[in-house]
Short mmCIF file of C-alpha atoms in Angstrom, two decimals:
data_model
loop_
_atom_site.label_atom_id
_atom_site.label_comp_id
_atom_site.label_asym_id
_atom_site.label_seq_id
_atom_site.Cartn_x
_atom_site.Cartn_y
_atom_site.Cartn_z
CA MET Y 19 67.17 186.44 86.95
CA LYS Y 20 63.92 187.51 85.36
CA LEU Y 21 60.28 188.21 86.14
CA THR Y 22 57.45 189.47 83.94
CA ALA Y 23 54.64 191.98 84.54
CA THR Y 24 51.69 191.30 82.22
CA PHE Y 25 48.58 193.40 81.51
CA HIS Y 26 45.34 191.88 82.83
CA GLY Y 27 42.82 194.63 82.06
CA GLY Y 28 42.18 198.07 83.46
CA THR Y 29 45.14 199.02 85.64
CA ARG Y 30 45.96 195.46 86.72
CA TYR Y 31 49.33 193.90 85.99
CA ASP Y 32 50.31 190.46 87.26
CA ILE Y 33 53.95 189.82 88.05
CA THR Y 34 55.14 186.25 87.53
CA SER Y 35 58.47 184.86 88.63
CA GLY Y 36 58.88 181.12 88.32
CA LYS Y 37 55.79 179.53 89.90
CA HIS Y 38 54.89 182.69 91.87
CA ARG Y 39 52.35 185.37 90.98
CA VAL Y 40 51.71 188.79 92.52
CA VAL Y 41 48.76 190.93 91.43
CA THR Y 42 49.23 194.69 91.25
CA ASP Y 43 46.45 197.18 90.62
CA GLN Y 44 45.43 200.72 91.45
CA PRO Y 45 42.84 201.77 94.02
CA VAL Y 46 39.28 202.35 92.77
CA ALA Y 47 39.77 206.10 93.35
CA ASP Y 48 42.62 206.00 90.81
CA GLY Y 49 40.65 204.07 88.17
CA GLY Y 50 41.60 200.55 89.22
CA GLN Y 51 39.71 197.64 90.71
CA ASP Y 52 41.91 197.35 93.84
CA ALA Y 53 42.64 193.72 92.94
CA GLY Y 54 46.08 193.90 94.54
CA MET Y 55 48.67 196.23 96.00
CA SER Y 56 49.74 199.18 93.91
CA PRO Y 57 53.31 199.02 92.60
CA VAL Y 58 54.32 201.64 95.20
CA GLU Y 59 52.80 199.54 98.00
CA LEU Y 60 54.64 196.51 96.61
CA PHE Y 61 57.89 198.53 96.54
CA VAL Y 62 57.49 199.60 100.18
CA GLY Y 63 56.42 196.05 101.06
CA SER Y 64 59.58 194.71 99.41
CA VAL Y 65 61.73 196.88 101.66
CA ALA Y 66 59.71 195.99 104.79
CA SER Y 67 59.68 192.25 104.08
CA CYS Y 68 63.40 192.22 103.27
CA VAL Y 69 64.19 194.01 106.53
CA ALA Y 70 61.89 191.57 108.36
CA TYR Y 71 63.71 188.61 106.81
CA PHE Y 72 67.17 189.95 107.73
CA VAL Y 73 66.03 190.78 111.28
CA GLY Y 74 64.40 187.35 111.58
CA GLN Y 75 67.62 185.68 110.50
CA PHE Y 76 69.55 187.74 113.06
CA CYS Y 77 67.09 186.68 115.76
CA GLY Y 78 67.43 183.03 114.75
CA ARG Y 79 71.22 183.19 114.95
CA HIS Y 80 71.11 184.81 118.40
CA GLY Y 81 68.37 182.76 120.05
CA ILE Y 82 65.85 185.63 120.04
CA SER Y 83 62.25 184.59 119.42
CA ARG Y 84 60.71 185.75 116.13
CA GLU Y 85 57.23 185.51 117.62
CA GLY Y 86 55.58 188.91 117.35
CA LEU Y 87 58.21 190.27 114.96
CA SER Y 88 56.70 192.69 112.47
CA VAL Y 89 57.96 195.52 110.30
CA ASP Y 90 55.89 198.54 109.25
CA GLY Y 91 56.65 200.61 106.18
CA GLU Y 92 55.25 204.15 106.09
CA TRP Y 93 55.91 206.46 103.19
CA SER Y 94 55.16 209.84 101.72
CA MET Y 95 55.39 210.96 98.15
CA ALA Y 96 57.59 213.66 96.66
CA GLU Y 97 57.50 215.48 93.32
CA ARG Y 98 59.88 216.43 90.53
CA PRO Y 99 60.11 213.59 89.83
CA HIS Y 100 57.01 211.89 91.28
CA ARG Y 101 58.38 209.23 93.64
CA VAL Y 102 58.48 207.88 97.17
CA GLY Y 103 60.22 210.76 98.92
CA ARG Y 104 60.44 209.33 102.42
CA LEU Y 105 60.26 205.78 103.69
CA ASP Y 106 60.15 204.97 107.40
CA ILE Y 107 60.77 201.34 108.33
CA LYS Y 108 59.72 200.50 111.89
CA ILE Y 109 60.78 197.18 113.38
CA HIS Y 110 58.62 195.78 116.17
CA LEU Y 111 60.35 193.13 118.27
CA PRO Y 112 58.47 192.53 121.53
CA HIS Y 113 61.41 190.92 123.32
CA ARG Y 114 64.17 192.38 125.45
CA ILE Y 115 67.54 192.57 123.78
CA THR Y 116 70.81 194.11 124.93
CA ALA Y 117 72.07 197.47 123.68
CA THR Y 118 74.80 195.63 121.76
CA GLN Y 119 72.23 193.34 120.11
CA ARG Y 120 70.10 196.38 119.27
CA GLY Y 121 72.98 198.06 117.44
CA ARG Y 122 73.87 194.90 115.56
CA LEU Y 123 70.23 194.22 114.69
CA LEU Y 124 69.82 197.70 113.20
CA LYS Y 125 73.04 197.31 111.22
CA VAL Y 126 71.82 193.96 109.87
CA ALA Y 127 68.45 195.53 108.99
CA GLN Y 128 70.16 198.31 107.03
CA GLY Y 129 72.14 195.67 105.15
CA CYS Y 130 69.05 194.03 103.66
CA THR Y 131 69.36 193.48 99.92
CA VAL Y 132 66.38 195.63 98.91
CA HIS Y 133 67.49 198.55 101.10
CA GLN Y 134 71.02 198.32 99.73
CA SER Y 135 69.61 198.24 96.17
CA ILE Y 136 68.06 201.65 96.84
CA ALA Y 137 70.94 203.09 98.88
CA VAL Y 138 73.41 202.18 96.13
CA THR Y 139 71.36 203.04 93.07
CA PRO Y 140 71.23 200.24 90.52
CA THR Y 141 71.61 200.85 86.81
CA ILE Y 142 68.16 200.56 85.24
CA ALA Y 143 67.97 200.11 81.47
CA ILE Y 144 64.50 200.49 79.96
CA THR Y 145 64.10 199.31 76.34
CA LEU Y 146 61.15 198.89 73.99
CA ASN Y 147 60.72 195.68 72.03
CA PRO Y 148 64.24 194.37 72.67
CA LYS Y 149 65.56 191.99 70.06
CA THR Y 150 65.58 188.39 71.15
CA HIS Y 151 68.14 185.95 69.89
CA HIS Y 152 66.70 182.79 68.40
CA LYS Y 153 68.83 179.76 67.72
CA GLY Y 154 68.27 177.85 64.55
#
C-alpha cells in the first residue's frame, strides 16, 4: 500500500492515494494559508474517524441506529520530543444501549486499526532518495 505527499507551495502538501486527495497545510499564524487540516489535525482525525467507523459497524451489527453518531478528538501537545502527548476520543451515541453493549462498544472502539497502530508502535523507516528498481 502506498500514498504520496507532494509539495504545493508554502506549507501545503497534498496527499494522494489512488483517486483520493487530501490537502494539508498550516494555519496562517504558523506561516501557512490554512488550505487544509494540519498533519496533526489529520492524525487526530484519522483516529476519530477510525473509531467512528468501528463503532458504526458495531451499531449496524446490533441494530443500533447510527443517526447522530459522532466522535470528537481533543488533543494536547507534549515536548521532548514535540508530539501529541494526550489524545481524548469522545464517542457521542444519542441512543440508549445496555451496559453489556456499552462495554462491547468501547472494546470495539479501542480495537480500531488506527488506534492499534499507535498502541502497538509500528516500525517507521525514513529514507532519502531511495533507489527504485527499473526493469529493462
